[in-house]
Coordinates of C-alpha atoms in Angstrom, one line a residue:
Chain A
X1153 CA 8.8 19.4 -0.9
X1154 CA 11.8 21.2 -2.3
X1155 CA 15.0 20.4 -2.2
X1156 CA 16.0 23.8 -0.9
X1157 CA 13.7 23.8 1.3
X1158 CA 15.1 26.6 3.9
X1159 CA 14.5 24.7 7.4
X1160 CA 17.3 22.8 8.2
X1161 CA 15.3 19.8 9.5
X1162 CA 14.4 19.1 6.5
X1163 CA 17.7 18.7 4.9
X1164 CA 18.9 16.9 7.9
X1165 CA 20.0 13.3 8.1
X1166 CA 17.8 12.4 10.6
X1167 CA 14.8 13.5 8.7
X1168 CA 15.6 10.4 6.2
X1169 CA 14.2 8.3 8.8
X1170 CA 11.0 10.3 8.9
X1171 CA 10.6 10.1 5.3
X1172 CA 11.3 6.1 4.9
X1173 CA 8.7 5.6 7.8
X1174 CA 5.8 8.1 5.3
X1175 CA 7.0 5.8 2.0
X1176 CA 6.6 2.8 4.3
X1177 CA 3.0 3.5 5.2
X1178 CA 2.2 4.7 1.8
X1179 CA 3.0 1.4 0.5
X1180 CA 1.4 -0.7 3.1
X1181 CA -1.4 1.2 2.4
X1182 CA -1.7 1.0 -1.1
X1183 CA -0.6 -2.7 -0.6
X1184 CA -3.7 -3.0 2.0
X1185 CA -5.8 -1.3 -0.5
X1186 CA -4.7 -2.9 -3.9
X1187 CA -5.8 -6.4 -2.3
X1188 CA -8.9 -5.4 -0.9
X1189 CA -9.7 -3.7 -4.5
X1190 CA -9.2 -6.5 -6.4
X1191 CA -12.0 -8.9 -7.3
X1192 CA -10.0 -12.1 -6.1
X1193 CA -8.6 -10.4 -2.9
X1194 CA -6.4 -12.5 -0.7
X1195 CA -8.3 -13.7 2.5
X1196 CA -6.3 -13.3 5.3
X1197 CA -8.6 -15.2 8.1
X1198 CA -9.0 -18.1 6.1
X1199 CA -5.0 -18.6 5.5
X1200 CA -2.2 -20.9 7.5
X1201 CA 1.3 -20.7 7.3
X1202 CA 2.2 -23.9 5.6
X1203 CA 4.1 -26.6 8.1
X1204 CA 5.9 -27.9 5.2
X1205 CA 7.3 -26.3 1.8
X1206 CA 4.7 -26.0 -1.0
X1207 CA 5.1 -26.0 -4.5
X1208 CA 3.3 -23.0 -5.7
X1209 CA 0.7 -23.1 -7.9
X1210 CA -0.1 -26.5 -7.0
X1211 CA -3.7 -27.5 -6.2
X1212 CA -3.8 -28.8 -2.8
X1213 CA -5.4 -32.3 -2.3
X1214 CA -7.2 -32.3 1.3
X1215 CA -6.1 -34.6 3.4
X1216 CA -7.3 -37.9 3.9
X1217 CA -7.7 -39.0 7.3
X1218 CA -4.8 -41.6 8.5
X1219 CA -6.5 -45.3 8.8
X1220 CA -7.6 -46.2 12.4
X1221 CA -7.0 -50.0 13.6
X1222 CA -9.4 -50.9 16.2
X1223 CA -9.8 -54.1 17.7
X1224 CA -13.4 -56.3 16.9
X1225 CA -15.0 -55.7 20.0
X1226 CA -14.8 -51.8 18.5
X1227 CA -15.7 -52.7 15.2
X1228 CA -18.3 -54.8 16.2
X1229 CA -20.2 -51.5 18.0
X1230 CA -20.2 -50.1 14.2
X1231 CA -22.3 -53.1 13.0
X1232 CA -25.9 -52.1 11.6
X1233 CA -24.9 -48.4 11.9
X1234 CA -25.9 -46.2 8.5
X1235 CA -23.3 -45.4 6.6
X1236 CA -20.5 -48.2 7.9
X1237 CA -19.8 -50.8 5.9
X1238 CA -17.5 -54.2 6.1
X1239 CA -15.2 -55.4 3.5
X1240 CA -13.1 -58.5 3.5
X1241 CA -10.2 -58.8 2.1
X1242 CA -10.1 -62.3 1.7
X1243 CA -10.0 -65.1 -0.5
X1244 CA -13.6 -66.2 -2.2
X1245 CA -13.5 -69.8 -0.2
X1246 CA -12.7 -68.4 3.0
X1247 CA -14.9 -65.3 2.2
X1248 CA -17.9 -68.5 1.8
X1249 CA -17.0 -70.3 4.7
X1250 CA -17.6 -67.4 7.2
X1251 CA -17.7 -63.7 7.0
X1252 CA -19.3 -60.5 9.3
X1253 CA -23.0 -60.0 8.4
X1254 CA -23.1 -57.7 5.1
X1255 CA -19.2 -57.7 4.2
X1256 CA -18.4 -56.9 0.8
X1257 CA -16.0 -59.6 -0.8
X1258 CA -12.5 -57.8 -2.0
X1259 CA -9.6 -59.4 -2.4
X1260 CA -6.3 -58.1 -2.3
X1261 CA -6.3 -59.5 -5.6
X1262 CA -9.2 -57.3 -6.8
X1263 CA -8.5 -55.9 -10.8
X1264 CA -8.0 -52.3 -10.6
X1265 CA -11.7 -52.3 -12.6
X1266 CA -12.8 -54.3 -9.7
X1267 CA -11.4 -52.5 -7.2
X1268 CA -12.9 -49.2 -9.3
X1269 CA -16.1 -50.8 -8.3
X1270 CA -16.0 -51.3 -5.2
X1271 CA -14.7 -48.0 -4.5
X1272 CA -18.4 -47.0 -5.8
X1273 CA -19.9 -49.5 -4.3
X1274 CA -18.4 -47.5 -1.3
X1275 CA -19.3 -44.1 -2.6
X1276 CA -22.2 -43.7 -0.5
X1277 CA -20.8 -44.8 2.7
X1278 CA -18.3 -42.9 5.2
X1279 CA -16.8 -45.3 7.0
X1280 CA -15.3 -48.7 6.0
X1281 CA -14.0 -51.4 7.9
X1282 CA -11.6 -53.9 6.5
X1283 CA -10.7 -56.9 7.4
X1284 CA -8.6 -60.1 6.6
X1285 CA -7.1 -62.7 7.1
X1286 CA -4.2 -61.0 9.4
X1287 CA -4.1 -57.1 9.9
X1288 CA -1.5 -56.7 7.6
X1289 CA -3.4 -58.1 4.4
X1290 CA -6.5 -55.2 5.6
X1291 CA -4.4 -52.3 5.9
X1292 CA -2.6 -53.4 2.4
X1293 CA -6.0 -53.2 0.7
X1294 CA -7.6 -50.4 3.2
X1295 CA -4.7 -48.5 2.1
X1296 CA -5.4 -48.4 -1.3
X1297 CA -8.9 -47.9 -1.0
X1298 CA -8.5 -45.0 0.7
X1299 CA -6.5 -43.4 -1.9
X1300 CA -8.7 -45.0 -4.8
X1301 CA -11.7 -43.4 -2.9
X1302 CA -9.6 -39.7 -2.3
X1303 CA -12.7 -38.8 0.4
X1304 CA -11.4 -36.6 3.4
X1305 CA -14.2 -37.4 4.9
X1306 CA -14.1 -41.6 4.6
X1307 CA -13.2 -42.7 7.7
X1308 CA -11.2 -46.4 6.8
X1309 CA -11.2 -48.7 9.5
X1310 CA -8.6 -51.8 9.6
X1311 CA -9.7 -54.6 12.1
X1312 CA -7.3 -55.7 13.6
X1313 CA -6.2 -59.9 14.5
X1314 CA -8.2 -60.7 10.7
X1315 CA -11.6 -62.5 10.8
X1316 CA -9.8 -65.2 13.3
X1317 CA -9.6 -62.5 16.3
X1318 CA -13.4 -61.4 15.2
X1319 CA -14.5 -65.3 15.3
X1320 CA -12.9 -66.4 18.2
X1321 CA -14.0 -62.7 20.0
X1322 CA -17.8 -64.8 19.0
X1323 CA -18.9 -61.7 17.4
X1324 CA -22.2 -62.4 14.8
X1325 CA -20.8 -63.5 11.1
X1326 CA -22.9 -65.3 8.8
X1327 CA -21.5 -67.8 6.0
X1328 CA -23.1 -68.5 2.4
X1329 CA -22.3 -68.2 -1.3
X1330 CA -20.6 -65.0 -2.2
X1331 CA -23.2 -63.3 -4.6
X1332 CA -21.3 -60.2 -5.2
X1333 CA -17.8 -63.1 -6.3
X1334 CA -20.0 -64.1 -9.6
X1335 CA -20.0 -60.4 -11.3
X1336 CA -18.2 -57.3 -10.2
X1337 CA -15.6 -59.1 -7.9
X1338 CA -15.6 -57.0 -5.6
Chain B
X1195 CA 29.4 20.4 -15.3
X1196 CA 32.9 18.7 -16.8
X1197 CA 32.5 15.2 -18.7
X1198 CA 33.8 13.4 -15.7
X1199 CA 30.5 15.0 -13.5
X1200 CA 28.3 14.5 -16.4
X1201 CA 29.6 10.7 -16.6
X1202 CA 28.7 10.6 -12.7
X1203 CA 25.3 11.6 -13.4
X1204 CA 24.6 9.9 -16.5
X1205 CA 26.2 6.7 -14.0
X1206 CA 23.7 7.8 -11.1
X1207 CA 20.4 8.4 -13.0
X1208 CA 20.7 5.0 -14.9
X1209 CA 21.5 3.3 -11.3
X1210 CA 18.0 4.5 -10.1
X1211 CA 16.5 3.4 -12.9
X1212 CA 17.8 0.1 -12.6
X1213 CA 16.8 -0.6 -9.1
X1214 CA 13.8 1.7 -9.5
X1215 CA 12.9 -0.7 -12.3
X1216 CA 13.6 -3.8 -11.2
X1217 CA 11.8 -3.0 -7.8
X1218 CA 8.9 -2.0 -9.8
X1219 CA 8.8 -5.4 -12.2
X1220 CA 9.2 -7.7 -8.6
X1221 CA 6.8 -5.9 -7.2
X1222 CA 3.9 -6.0 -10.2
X1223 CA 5.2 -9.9 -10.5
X1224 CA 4.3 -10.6 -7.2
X1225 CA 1.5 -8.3 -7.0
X1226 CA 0.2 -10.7 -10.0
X1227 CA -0.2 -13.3 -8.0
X1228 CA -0.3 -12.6 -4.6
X1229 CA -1.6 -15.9 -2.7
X1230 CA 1.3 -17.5 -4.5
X1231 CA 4.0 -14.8 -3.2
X1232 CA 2.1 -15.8 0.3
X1233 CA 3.1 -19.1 0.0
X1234 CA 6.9 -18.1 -1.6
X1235 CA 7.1 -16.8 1.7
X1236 CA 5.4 -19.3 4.3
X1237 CA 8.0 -21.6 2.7
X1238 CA 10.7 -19.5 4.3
X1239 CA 9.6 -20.7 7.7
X1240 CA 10.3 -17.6 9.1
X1241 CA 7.9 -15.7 10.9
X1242 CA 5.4 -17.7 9.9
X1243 CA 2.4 -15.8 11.6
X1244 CA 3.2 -12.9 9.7
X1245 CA 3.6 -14.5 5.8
X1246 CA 0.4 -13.6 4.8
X1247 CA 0.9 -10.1 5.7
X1248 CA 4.3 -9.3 4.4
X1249 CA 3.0 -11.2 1.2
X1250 CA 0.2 -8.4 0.5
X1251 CA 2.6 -5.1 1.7
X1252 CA 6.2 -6.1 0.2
X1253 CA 4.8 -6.1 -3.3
X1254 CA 2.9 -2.5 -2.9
X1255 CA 6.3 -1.2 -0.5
X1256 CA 8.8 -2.7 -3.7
X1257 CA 6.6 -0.3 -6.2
X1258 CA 6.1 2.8 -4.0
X1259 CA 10.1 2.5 -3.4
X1260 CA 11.2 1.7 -6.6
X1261 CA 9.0 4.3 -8.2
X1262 CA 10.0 7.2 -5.6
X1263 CA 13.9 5.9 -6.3
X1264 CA 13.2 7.3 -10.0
X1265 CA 10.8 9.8 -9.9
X1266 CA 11.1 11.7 -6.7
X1267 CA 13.3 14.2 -5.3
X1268 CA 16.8 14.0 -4.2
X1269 CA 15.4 13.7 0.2
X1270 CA 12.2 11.5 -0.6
X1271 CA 14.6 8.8 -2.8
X1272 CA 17.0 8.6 0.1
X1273 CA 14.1 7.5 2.1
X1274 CA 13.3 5.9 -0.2
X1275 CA 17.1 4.1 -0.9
X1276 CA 17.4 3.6 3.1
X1277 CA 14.0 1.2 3.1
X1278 CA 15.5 -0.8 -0.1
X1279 CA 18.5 -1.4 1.6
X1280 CA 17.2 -2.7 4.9
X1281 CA 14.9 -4.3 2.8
X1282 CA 17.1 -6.0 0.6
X1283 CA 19.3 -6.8 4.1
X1284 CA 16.4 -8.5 5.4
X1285 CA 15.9 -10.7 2.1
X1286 CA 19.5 -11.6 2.3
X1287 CA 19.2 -12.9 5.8
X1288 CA 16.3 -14.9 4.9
X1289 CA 17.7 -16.4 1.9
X1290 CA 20.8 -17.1 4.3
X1291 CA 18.8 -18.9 6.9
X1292 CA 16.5 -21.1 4.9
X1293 CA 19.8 -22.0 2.3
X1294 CA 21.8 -22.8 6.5
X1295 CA 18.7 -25.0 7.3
X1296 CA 18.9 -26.6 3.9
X1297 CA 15.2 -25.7 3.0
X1298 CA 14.9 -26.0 -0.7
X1299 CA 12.6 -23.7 -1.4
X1300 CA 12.6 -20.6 -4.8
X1301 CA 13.6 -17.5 -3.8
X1302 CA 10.4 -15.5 -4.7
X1303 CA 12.1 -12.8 -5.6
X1304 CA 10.0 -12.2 -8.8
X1305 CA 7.2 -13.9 -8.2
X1306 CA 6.3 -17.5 -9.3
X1307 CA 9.1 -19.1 -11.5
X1308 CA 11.8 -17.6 -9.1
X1309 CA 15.1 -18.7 -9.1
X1310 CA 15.6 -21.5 -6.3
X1311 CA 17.8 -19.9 -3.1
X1312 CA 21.7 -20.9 -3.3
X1313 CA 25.0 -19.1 -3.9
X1314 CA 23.7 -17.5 -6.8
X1315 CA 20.6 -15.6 -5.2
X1316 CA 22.9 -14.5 -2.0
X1317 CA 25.6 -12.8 -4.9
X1318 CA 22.7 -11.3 -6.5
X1319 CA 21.5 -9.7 -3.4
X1320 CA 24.9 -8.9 -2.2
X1321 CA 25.2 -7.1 -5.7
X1322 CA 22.3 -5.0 -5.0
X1323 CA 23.2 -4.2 -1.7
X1324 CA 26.6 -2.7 -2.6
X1325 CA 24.8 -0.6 -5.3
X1326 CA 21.9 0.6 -3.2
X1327 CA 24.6 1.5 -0.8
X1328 CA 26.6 3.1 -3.0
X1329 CA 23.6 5.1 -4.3
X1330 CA 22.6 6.1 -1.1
X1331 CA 26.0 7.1 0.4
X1332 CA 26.3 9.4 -2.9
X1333 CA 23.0 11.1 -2.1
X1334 CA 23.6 11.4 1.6
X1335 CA 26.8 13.4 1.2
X1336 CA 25.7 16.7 0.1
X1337 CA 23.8 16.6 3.1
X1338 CA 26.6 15.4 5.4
X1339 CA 28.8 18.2 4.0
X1340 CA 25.9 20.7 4.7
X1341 CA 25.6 19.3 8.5
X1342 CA 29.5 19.8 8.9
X1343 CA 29.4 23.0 7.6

């Protein structure tokens, strides 16, 4: 394409626009083309926009899903079921004197190597329900086992009313020594 | 050609070169890592449908602009001018609105490591809208003339 080119078209004004639109689809397709080339190409089915800003570069955590409170007649339909398991948040005496059938003993004031246990203890389950004395106590320790743990897929359950709305619900509990109090504290 | 025409020329050629270029290096920048220039752009908030799109195109449309701006001939780099302008229009609006909705977000104007939006990236663009303007006004006259004439 010459600049002298003899048909006034092409020298016009108006062709300009012509031109930008040829440049534009040259470089979408070379963009198009470049990313499709490459060995790490950019996948656009498998991308959404973000909803909030995001640092790049940053390795995204998944999220983990938000802690449910349920009441103990809906806790007690996850009794016995694979996978769900019960931990009480309370202290070792009270933890003795009556607790759901198979509840792991730890307390809010666990060791952060206990607490390291439990959370493998918990490995192989994906759902935990956690209980105390008053909902509030749970969801305090539910809270951070549920960032200890850093499982999207653990579903953490808070019960809520403590082991008093559970016992007076006369849901099955069991009472007896705490065998897991003696080593790991859990 | 008298020393002031040369000086115009000399003032012209090392324009192009310095948008062409600078074109060129954002675009290679981003091209580097494009899921992160995705993201750059998501973070605008504007458009969002369409990030992951203009985050694979801009890159490739910066190069093929900022090379024709040097390299090609006088009708093709005015093309090529007019799409760095609206271009560079449309980055300044962007900046504009996300710096209005007080979205602290970088620029991604080269890439990662970009500059965070503010005063500071608006001047720059403004900057290189008055010289892509100025460049294109200077190529378009000849042909203005020759329409008149």
């Amino acid at each position: 394409m010459s600049d002298d080119s003899p048909n006034p078209f092409w020298t016009s004004p108006a062709s300009v626009g012509l031109r930008a639109v040829a440049l534009l689809g040259m470089g979408v397709a070379f963009g198009l083309a470049f990313n499709q080339l490459r060995p790490k190409s950019f996948a656009f089915t498998s991308w959404a926009p973000p909803t909030t800003c995001a640092a790049v570069g940053e390795e995204h955590e998944p999220a983990l899903r938000p802690i449910e409170v349920l009441v103990p007649e809906q806790v007690a339909a996850l009794c016995g079921v694979p996978g769900v398991a019960f931990a009480d948040v309370r202290d070792k005496h009270k933890y003795e004197t009556g607790h759901v059938i198979q509840a792991h003993h730890l307390p809010c004031t666990a060791s952060p190597d206990a607490a390291k246990v439990a959370v493998e203890v918990l490995a192989a389950t994906n759902t935990v329900v956690v209980y105390g004395e008053t909902t509030e106590d749970a969801a305090r320790v539910a809270d951070s086992l549920r960032e200890k743990a850093a499982r999207p897929e653990l579903r953490v359950i808070v019960m809520s009313g403590g082991f008093n709305a559970w016992n007076e619900a006369g849901l099955a509990c069991t009472s007896g020594a705490c065998d897991e109090c003696g080593e790991a504290k859990l | 050609m008298t020393s002031r025409a040369r000086i115009k020329t000399i003032a012209h050629m090392l324009l192009r070169i310095g948008l062409g270029g600078m074109f060129i290096l954002a675009g290679v920048l981003k091209m580097n890592d494009v899921g992160a220039f995705v993201t750059q752009i998501g973070n605008y908030q504007f458009l969002p449908a369409w990030s992951a799109y203009f985050g694979v195109v801009i890159p490739a449309i910066e190069i093929v602009v900022g090379a024709a701006i040097i390299l090609s001939p006088k009708l093709w780099r005015q093309a090529a001018e007019l799409i760095l302008l609206v271009m560079l229009v449309a980055f300044t609006v962007a900046v504009s609105r996300a710096w209005a909705l007080g979205i602290n977000i970088e620029c991604g104007c080269f890439g990662t490591g970009s500059t965070p939006i503010g005063p500071w990236v608006l001047a720059r663009n403004l900057s290189l809208i008055t010289a892509t303007s100025v460049l294109l006004l200077t190529e378009l006259s000849p042909l203005r003339r020759r329409k008149l004439a």
